[in-house]
Amino acid sequence: MSGRAEDEQRAPSGDSISYKWDNSRHDHSRRQVGNNHYNIHHYHGQGGNLGSPRHPQDRLEEYVSKGAAHDSAERGTDAPKCFPETREAVQGELLGHIEHGKARVVWLTGPAGAGKTAIMGSIADECHARRWLAGSFFISVAAMKVDRCSKRYIIPTLAYHLLQLNIPGLRAAILASIDAHPSVFDKRLDQQVEILILAPIRGVLKTANVSGWPKAILVDGVDECDADEGRTFETEQDRQRSKEDNHREVLSALVQANSDPSFPFHVIIASRPEQVIKGYFSSLPQGAIKEIFLDSKYSPEADMELYVRAMLNQIGMKHGLAEGWYVHAGQVLDIEDLPHYWANEASEQFVYVATVIRYLQSGSGTPHERLKRTLNWRRSDSGRPFASLDALYRGILQTSPDPISAVKWIRAVLMYGRYGDRAWYITTLQESSPGEVGYLLGPLSSLVRIVKEDGEPDFHFYHKSLSDFLKDPQRSGDLHLTDDEVDSFQASRYSAVLKNKGPLVPLPANRTCDAFLAEFCSYLTCPNLFPPAYNHHHDASNIDWWLAHRHLARDAPSGVIKAFCLVHENCRWYACRPSCKLWRKCILRYAKANGWRVPTVLETLQDRFKHIPFVLRRS
């Protein structure tokens, strides 16, 4: 659901509802639970105020991700940055290339956890300080917001950053180009680059001197750019192909900009070395890009050792411990130099040492006790690339009083995909008793933050590699859960709310029951949640309660239709299951009472032999 008030005013008032979504509008927010995607379409443009065209900047801002900027409040003060005096070699190479390099595109790459985003964050800060930064976009799946990982926001956001620069004529040129091409935001990225960036720059260059202009545009996390929103994918392979197509399209648009003689900026791109990204860059002419791969050449072990030593001393000072307080714990296990040991264990993955330090800062017990625990979480298979990180993640997860339930919570949250400010809803939905989230996930504060500074519920996962670990049965072992097991857990919580006719725990003080039910009604009929949910025993009053509140959700009419279809999917031709009979009886009674078109006798008979979808609709 969109947070824009104007969306509420422009909601369509059509006469019929069907399960086929209207794809004619250009703004979509997507609900995702598991591999199933809900496309909820909001209405923008001039339709809401006929005769009063919207200002070009207003239209641009609809497609700007303000949270993707390097210094945004959304990324926060704890956004990844390089520790002082670390990663100096690679930072120096990047800054030197921005100032003097011949290749216009630099690809910073390396394996998961190598510190790419931290380096890009520090480079962005340094470029900003030197007045070199023309624009930035930090793509992030972990942000769980559609505007942070959809390709549709990248070029408009960079154009918005250019618009804010103090370059005479550029702001007016960008806005004039939008005014002349009102459908620009519906076009491919190569067309957006031309209309929003290249054409305005060409116009300004006729009378401008670029010598004082900024020098660089930074785009981090291209591998996290997601599949198209507004599309339904038959298989996970189809969704993966869409992601890969989007990776290529984003890269192609950025390289296209750089190939234009009028484009005055270097572009720094950071991503994992995914096959499709490697393939795209290898297809370019030799010398078109400069690749920087984060390996031993850049002395990551020395940097990690410096970081760990400094942070251990900082922890010691905070707790009034003697200098070198950590030495004895290492010597007990024949480890002479603990910072050096951890840097070696990390296998060039900065995420490992960062997670160790977060655990030492926030785990239970004294610093000495936490230190001893981490030293006992040793890798069992040194041949695997993530063995040390896996052992650390497994050890931390097992500090929860119920590790499997904690993993269910984490996987359930991650399967929502994007939730923006819905952490309060997920917490309220999934808690079976007050304080459950703190009980299960509180000890895991080095992996996930569950409360913001202002006390609001939050789910901030510090690194995407935790999700990678949990989803891979070879890595997570006995902590692994299948998608079906996670779906079943979530469905049980939706069923419990139905039976209770409301959440099982008190709502947050600043949230209303209507706000909770709006989310609940929207999510309940997700195809991977509803089948296991309706198999729980319900009575007619539970279903009538849901139907009475379905008006609170924008997609609720279609949700009722989806429930009518889904509940019948696994019935045999000669007999419906009891749960189907109950749900359909309640839904048909509700539909008749509200003047909906219901199946005829012939349609009902046909439906027994071959399911006919969408025979129920609002008339």
PDB file of N, CA, C and O in Angstrom, residues 38-86:
ATOM      1  N   TYR A  38       2.276  -9.989  -4.928  1.00  0.00           N
ATOM      2  CA  TYR A  38       1.016  -9.297  -5.117  1.00  0.00           C
ATOM      3  C   TYR A  38       1.300  -7.950  -5.751  1.00  0.00           C
ATOM      4  O   TYR A  38       2.138  -7.199  -5.281  1.00  0.00           O
ATOM      5  N   ASN A  39       0.596  -7.622  -6.776  1.00  0.00           N
ATOM      6  CA  ASN A  39       0.798  -6.350  -7.454  1.00  0.00           C
ATOM      7  C   ASN A  39      -0.381  -5.450  -7.150  1.00  0.00           C
ATOM      8  O   ASN A  39      -1.503  -5.723  -7.560  1.00  0.00           O
ATOM      9  N   ILE A  40      -0.122  -4.391  -6.424  1.00  0.00           N
ATOM     10  CA  ILE A  40      -1.170  -3.478  -6.003  1.00  0.00           C
ATOM     11  C   ILE A  40      -0.943  -2.163  -6.713  1.00  0.00           C
ATOM     12  O   ILE A  40       0.064  -1.508  -6.505  1.00  0.00           O
ATOM     13  N   HIS A  41      -1.855  -1.771  -7.560  1.00  0.00           N
ATOM     14  CA  HIS A  41      -1.605  -0.668  -8.471  1.00  0.00           C
ATOM     15  C   HIS A  41      -2.229   0.612  -7.943  1.00  0.00           C
ATOM     16  O   HIS A  41      -3.411   0.659  -7.624  1.00  0.00           O
ATOM     17  N   HIS A  42      -1.416   1.652  -7.898  1.00  0.00           N
ATOM     18  CA  HIS A  42      -1.874   2.947  -7.431  1.00  0.00           C
ATOM     19  C   HIS A  42      -1.946   3.900  -8.609  1.00  0.00           C
ATOM     20  O   HIS A  42      -1.214   3.759  -9.585  1.00  0.00           O
ATOM     21  N   TYR A  43      -2.769   4.888  -8.518  1.00  0.00           N
ATOM     22  CA  TYR A  43      -3.065   5.749  -9.652  1.00  0.00           C
ATOM     23  C   TYR A  43      -2.388   7.094  -9.487  1.00  0.00           C
ATOM     24  O   TYR A  43      -2.629   7.809  -8.535  1.00  0.00           O
ATOM     25  N   HIS A  44      -1.530   7.424 -10.451  1.00  0.00           N
ATOM     26  CA  HIS A  44      -0.814   8.684 -10.428  1.00  0.00           C
ATOM     27  C   HIS A  44      -1.101   9.445 -11.719  1.00  0.00           C
ATOM     28  O   HIS A  44      -1.929   9.067 -12.512  1.00  0.00           O
ATOM     29  N   GLY A  45      -0.337  10.471 -11.953  1.00  0.00           N
ATOM     30  CA  GLY A  45      -0.509  11.234 -13.187  1.00  0.00           C
ATOM     31  C   GLY A  45      -1.581  12.280 -13.010  1.00  0.00           C
ATOM     32  O   GLY A  45      -1.910  12.710 -11.922  1.00  0.00           O
ATOM     33  N   GLN A  46      -2.200  12.688 -14.108  1.00  0.00           N
ATOM     34  CA  GLN A  46      -3.131  13.801 -14.073  1.00  0.00           C
ATOM     35  C   GLN A  46      -4.562  13.366 -13.835  1.00  0.00           C
ATOM     36  O   GLN A  46      -5.469  14.187 -13.781  1.00  0.00           O
ATOM     37  N   GLY A  47      -4.776  12.053 -13.702  1.00  0.00           N
ATOM     38  CA  GLY A  47      -6.140  11.581 -13.575  1.00  0.00           C
ATOM     39  C   GLY A  47      -6.852  12.102 -12.357  1.00  0.00           C
ATOM     40  O   GLY A  47      -8.064  12.234 -12.349  1.00  0.00           O
ATOM     41  N   GLY A  48      -6.123  12.408 -11.281  1.00  0.00           N
ATOM     42  CA  GLY A  48      -6.781  12.837 -10.056  1.00  0.00           C
ATOM     43  C   GLY A  48      -7.195  14.289 -10.083  1.00  0.00           C
ATOM     44  O   GLY A  48      -8.088  14.706  -9.368  1.00  0.00           O
ATOM     45  N   ASN A  49      -6.532  15.112 -10.912  1.00  0.00           N
ATOM     46  CA  ASN A  49      -6.853  16.526 -10.969  1.00  0.00           C
ATOM     47  C   ASN A  49      -6.887  16.950 -12.436  1.00  0.00           C
ATOM     48  O   ASN A  49      -5.964  17.560 -12.949  1.00  0.00           O
ATOM     49  N   LEU A  50      -7.962  16.599 -13.126  1.00  0.00           N
ATOM     50  CA  LEU A  50      -8.075  16.912 -14.537  1.00  0.00           C
ATOM     51  C   LEU A  50      -7.977  18.421 -14.740  1.00  0.00           C
ATOM     52  O   LEU A  50      -8.579  19.212 -14.034  1.00  0.00           O
ATOM     53  N   GLY A  51      -7.174  18.790 -15.731  1.00  0.00           N
ATOM     54  CA  GLY A  51      -7.041  20.205 -16.047  1.00  0.00           C
ATOM     55  C   GLY A  51      -5.990  20.914 -15.243  1.00  0.00           C
ATOM     56  O   GLY A  51      -5.770  22.097 -15.419  1.00  0.00           O
ATOM     57  N   SER A  52      -5.315  20.203 -14.304  1.00  0.00           N
ATOM     58  CA  SER A  52      -4.270  20.844 -13.509  1.00  0.00           C
ATOM     59  C   SER A  52      -3.012  19.998 -13.578  1.00  0.00           C
ATOM     60  O   SER A  52      -2.740  19.205 -12.685  1.00  0.00           O
ATOM     61  N   PRO A  53      -2.220  20.115 -14.684  1.00  0.00           N
ATOM     62  CA  PRO A  53      -1.009  19.298 -14.856  1.00  0.00           C
ATOM     63  C   PRO A  53      -0.055  19.470 -13.681  1.00  0.00           C
ATOM     64  O   PRO A  53       0.097  20.568 -13.140  1.00  0.00           O
ATOM     65  N   ARG A  54       0.587  18.390 -13.331  1.00  0.00           N
ATOM     66  CA  ARG A  54       1.502  18.433 -12.204  1.00  0.00           C
ATOM     67  C   ARG A  54       2.850  18.950 -12.646  1.00  0.00           C
ATOM     68  O   ARG A  54       3.293  18.743 -13.767  1.00  0.00           O
ATOM     69  N   HIS A  55       3.556  19.605 -11.737  1.00  0.00           N
ATOM     70  CA  HIS A  55       4.859  20.182 -12.042  1.00  0.00           C
ATOM     71  C   HIS A  55       5.838  19.058 -12.354  1.00  0.00           C
ATOM     72  O   HIS A  55       5.810  17.986 -11.727  1.00  0.00           O
ATOM     73  N   PRO A  56       6.756  19.245 -13.318  1.00  0.00           N
ATOM     74  CA  PRO A  56       7.724  18.193 -13.670  1.00  0.00           C
ATOM     75  C   PRO A  56       8.504  17.662 -12.475  1.00  0.00           C
ATOM     76  O   PRO A  56       8.775  16.463 -12.389  1.00  0.00           O
ATOM     77  N   GLN A  57       8.874  18.543 -11.535  1.00  0.00           N
ATOM     78  CA  GLN A  57       9.641  18.052 -10.386  1.00  0.00           C
ATOM     79  C   GLN A  57       8.789  17.150  -9.504  1.00  0.00           C
ATOM     80  O   GLN A  57       9.294  16.176  -8.936  1.00  0.00           O
ATOM     81  N   ASP A  58       7.493  17.433  -9.395  1.00  0.00           N
ATOM     82  CA  ASP A  58       6.611  16.554  -8.621  1.00  0.00           C
ATOM     83  C   ASP A  58       6.560  15.166  -9.237  1.00  0.00           C
ATOM     84  O   ASP A  58       6.596  14.150  -8.539  1.00  0.00           O
ATOM     85  N   ARG A  59       6.494  15.121 -10.576  1.00  0.00           N
ATOM     86  CA  ARG A  59       6.459  13.825 -11.253  1.00  0.00           C
ATOM     87  C   ARG A  59       7.783  13.095 -11.083  1.00  0.00           C
ATOM     88  O   ARG A  59       7.823  11.888 -10.879  1.00  0.00           O
ATOM     89  N   LEU A  60       8.890  13.822 -11.158  1.00  0.00           N
ATOM     90  CA  LEU A  60      10.206  13.213 -10.956  1.00  0.00           C
ATOM     91  C   LEU A  60      10.320  12.623  -9.559  1.00  0.00           C
ATOM     92  O   LEU A  60      10.792  11.496  -9.373  1.00  0.00           O
ATOM     93  N   GLU A  61       9.856  13.361  -8.570  1.00  0.00           N
ATOM     94  CA  GLU A  61      10.037  12.923  -7.184  1.00  0.00           C
ATOM     95  C   GLU A  61       9.252  11.653  -6.868  1.00  0.00           C
ATOM     96  O   GLU A  61       9.570  10.944  -5.913  1.00  0.00           O
ATOM     97  N   GLU A  62       8.215  11.333  -7.663  1.00  0.00           N
ATOM     98  CA  GLU A  62       7.495  10.080  -7.457  1.00  0.00           C
ATOM     99  C   GLU A  62       8.400   8.877  -7.698  1.00  0.00           C
ATOM    100  O   GLU A  62       8.143   7.784  -7.196  1.00  0.00           O
ATOM    101  N   TYR A  63       9.456   9.085  -8.494  1.00  0.00           N
ATOM    102  CA  TYR A  63      10.336   7.982  -8.870  1.00  0.00           C
ATOM    103  C   TYR A  63      11.727   8.142  -8.278  1.00  0.00           C
ATOM    104  O   TYR A  63      12.671   7.515  -8.732  1.00  0.00           O
ATOM    105  N   VAL A  64      11.846   8.954  -7.258  1.00  0.00           N
ATOM    106  CA  VAL A  64      13.124   9.178  -6.591  1.00  0.00           C
ATOM    107  C   VAL A  64      13.155   8.385  -5.291  1.00  0.00           C
ATOM    108  O   VAL A  64      12.215   8.447  -4.491  1.00  0.00           O
ATOM    109  N   SER A  65      14.230   7.646  -5.087  1.00  0.00           N
ATOM    110  CA  SER A  65      14.434   6.946  -3.816  1.00  0.00           C
ATOM    111  C   SER A  65      15.358   7.799  -2.957  1.00  0.00           C
ATOM    112  O   SER A  65      16.580   7.743  -3.101  1.00  0.00           O
ATOM    113  N   LYS A  66      14.774   8.592  -2.091  1.00  0.00           N
ATOM    114  CA  LYS A  66      15.595   9.471  -1.260  1.00  0.00           C
ATOM    115  C   LYS A  66      16.403   8.679  -0.237  1.00  0.00           C
ATOM    116  O   LYS A  66      17.447   9.129   0.225  1.00  0.00           O
ATOM    117  N   GLY A  67      15.933   7.468   0.084  1.00  0.00           N
ATOM    118  CA  GLY A  67      16.673   6.630   1.023  1.00  0.00           C
ATOM    119  C   GLY A  67      17.894   5.966   0.418  1.00  0.00           C
ATOM    120  O   GLY A  67      18.704   5.390   1.140  1.00  0.00           O
ATOM    121  N   ALA A  68      18.047   6.047  -0.919  1.00  0.00           N
ATOM    122  CA  ALA A  68      19.178   5.385  -1.577  1.00  0.00           C
ATOM    123  C   ALA A  68      20.419   6.262  -1.635  1.00  0.00           C
ATOM    124  O   ALA A  68      21.489   5.788  -2.016  1.00  0.00           O
ATOM    125  N   ALA A  69      20.303   7.540  -1.288  1.00  0.00           N
ATOM    126  CA  ALA A  69      21.465   8.425  -1.305  1.00  0.00           C
ATOM    127  C   ALA A  69      22.462   8.008  -0.228  1.00  0.00           C
ATOM    128  O   ALA A  69      22.090   7.457   0.810  1.00  0.00           O
ATOM    129  N   HIS A  70      23.733   8.306  -0.468  1.00  0.00           N
ATOM    130  CA  HIS A  70      24.776   7.833   0.457  1.00  0.00           C
ATOM    131  C   HIS A  70      24.600   8.373   1.862  1.00  0.00           C
ATOM    132  O   HIS A  70      24.953   7.708   2.844  1.00  0.00           O
ATOM    133  N   ASP A  71      24.039   9.573   1.987  1.00  0.00           N
ATOM    134  CA  ASP A  71      23.931  10.213   3.297  1.00  0.00           C
ATOM    135  C   ASP A  71      22.489  10.296   3.787  1.00  0.00           C
ATOM    136  O   ASP A  71      22.153  11.140   4.615  1.00  0.00           O
ATOM    137  N   SER A  72      21.619   9.431   3.291  1.00  0.00           N
ATOM    138  CA  SER A  72      20.209   9.512   3.666  1.00  0.00           C
ATOM    139  C   SER A  72      19.998   9.081   5.119  1.00  0.00           C
ATOM    140  O   SER A  72      20.733   8.256   5.659  1.00  0.00           O
ATOM    141  N   ALA A  73      18.966   9.644   5.724  1.00  0.00           N
ATOM    142  CA  ALA A  73      18.608   9.243   7.087  1.00  0.00           C
ATOM    143  C   ALA A  73      18.181   7.787   7.124  1.00  0.00           C
ATOM    144  O   ALA A  73      18.391   7.090   8.121  1.00  0.00           O
ATOM    145  N   GLU A  74      17.599   7.312   6.014  1.00  0.00           N
ATOM    146  CA  GLU A  74      17.150   5.922   5.969  1.00  0.00           C
ATOM    147  C   GLU A  74      18.315   4.954   6.099  1.00  0.00           C
ATOM    148  O   GLU A  74      18.219   3.923   6.761  1.00  0.00           O
ATOM    149  N   ARG A  75      19.449   5.245   5.447  1.00  0.00           N
ATOM    150  CA  ARG A  75      20.620   4.378   5.576  1.00  0.00           C
ATOM    151  C   ARG A  75      21.200   4.481   6.982  1.00  0.00           C
ATOM    152  O   ARG A  75      21.805   3.536   7.487  1.00  0.00           O
ATOM    153  N   GLY A  76      21.030   5.639   7.613  1.00  0.00           N
ATOM    154  CA  GLY A  76      21.378   5.781   9.020  1.00  0.00           C
ATOM    155  C   GLY A  76      22.850   6.045   9.274  1.00  0.00           C
ATOM    156  O   GLY A  76      23.695   5.942   8.391  1.00  0.00           O
ATOM    157  N   THR A  77      23.130   6.360  10.518  1.00  0.00           N
ATOM    158  CA  THR A  77      24.507   6.668  10.909  1.00  0.00           C
ATOM    159  C   THR A  77      25.379   5.418  10.969  1.00  0.00           C
ATOM    160  O   THR A  77      26.606   5.519  10.975  1.00  0.00           O
ATOM    161  N   ASP A  78      24.731   4.235  11.014  1.00  0.00           N
ATOM    162  CA  ASP A  78      25.519   3.002  11.066  1.00  0.00           C
ATOM    163  C   ASP A  78      25.636   2.340   9.690  1.00  0.00           C
ATOM    164  O   ASP A  78      25.965   1.160   9.588  1.00  0.00           O
ATOM    165  N   ALA A  79      25.364   3.108   8.627  1.00  0.00           N
ATOM    166  CA  ALA A  79      25.562   2.572   7.276  1.00  0.00           C
ATOM    167  C   ALA A  79      27.021   2.149   7.122  1.00  0.00           C
ATOM    168  O   ALA A  79      27.924   2.795   7.660  1.00  0.00           O
ATOM    169  N   PRO A  80      27.282   1.055   6.396  1.00  0.00           N
ATOM    170  CA  PRO A  80      28.662   0.538   6.297  1.00  0.00           C
ATOM    171  C   PRO A  80      29.650   1.580   5.788  1.00  0.00           C
ATOM    172  O   PRO A  80      29.419   2.242   4.783  1.00  0.00           O
ATOM    173  N   LYS A  81      30.740   1.748   6.517  1.00  0.00           N
ATOM    174  CA  LYS A  81      31.863   2.615   6.132  1.00  0.00           C
ATOM    175  C   LYS A  81      33.156   1.899   6.524  1.00  0.00           C
ATOM    176  O   LYS A  81      33.159   1.036   7.396  1.00  0.00           O
ATOM    177  N   CYS A  82      34.226   2.281   5.907  1.00  0.00           N
ATOM    178  CA  CYS A  82      35.522   1.690   6.253  1.00  0.00           C
ATOM    179  C   CYS A  82      36.011   2.252   7.585  1.00  0.00           C
ATOM    180  O   CYS A  82      35.888   3.455   7.851  1.00  0.00           O
ATOM    181  N   PHE A  83      36.550   1.380   8.409  1.00  0.00           N
ATOM    182  CA  PHE A  83      37.146   1.815   9.661  1.00  0.00           C
ATOM    183  C   PHE A  83      38.358   2.693   9.336  1.00  0.00           C
ATOM    184  O   PHE A  83      39.056   2.464   8.346  1.00  0.00           O
ATOM    185  N   PRO A  84      38.614   3.743  10.140  1.00  0.00           N
ATOM    186  CA  PRO A  84      39.765   4.619   9.862  1.00  0.00           C
ATOM    187  C   PRO A  84      41.053   3.839   9.658  1.00  0.00           C
ATOM    188  O   PRO A  84      41.349   2.880  10.385  1.00  0.00           O
ATOM    189  N   GLU A  85      41.791   4.239   8.648  1.00  0.00           N
ATOM    190  CA  GLU A  85      43.092   3.665   8.296  1.00  0.00           C
ATOM    191  C   GLU A  85      43.000   2.244   7.737  1.00  0.00           C
ATOM    192  O   GLU A  85      43.998   1.529   7.674  1.00  0.00           O
ATOM    193  N   THR A  86      41.791   1.822   7.336  1.00  0.00           N
ATOM    194  CA  THR A  86      41.658   0.527   6.672  1.00  0.00           C
ATOM    195  C   THR A  86      41.164   0.743   5.245  1.00  0.00           C
ATOM    196  O   THR A  86      40.600   1.781   4.922  1.00  0.00           O
TER     197      THR A  86
END
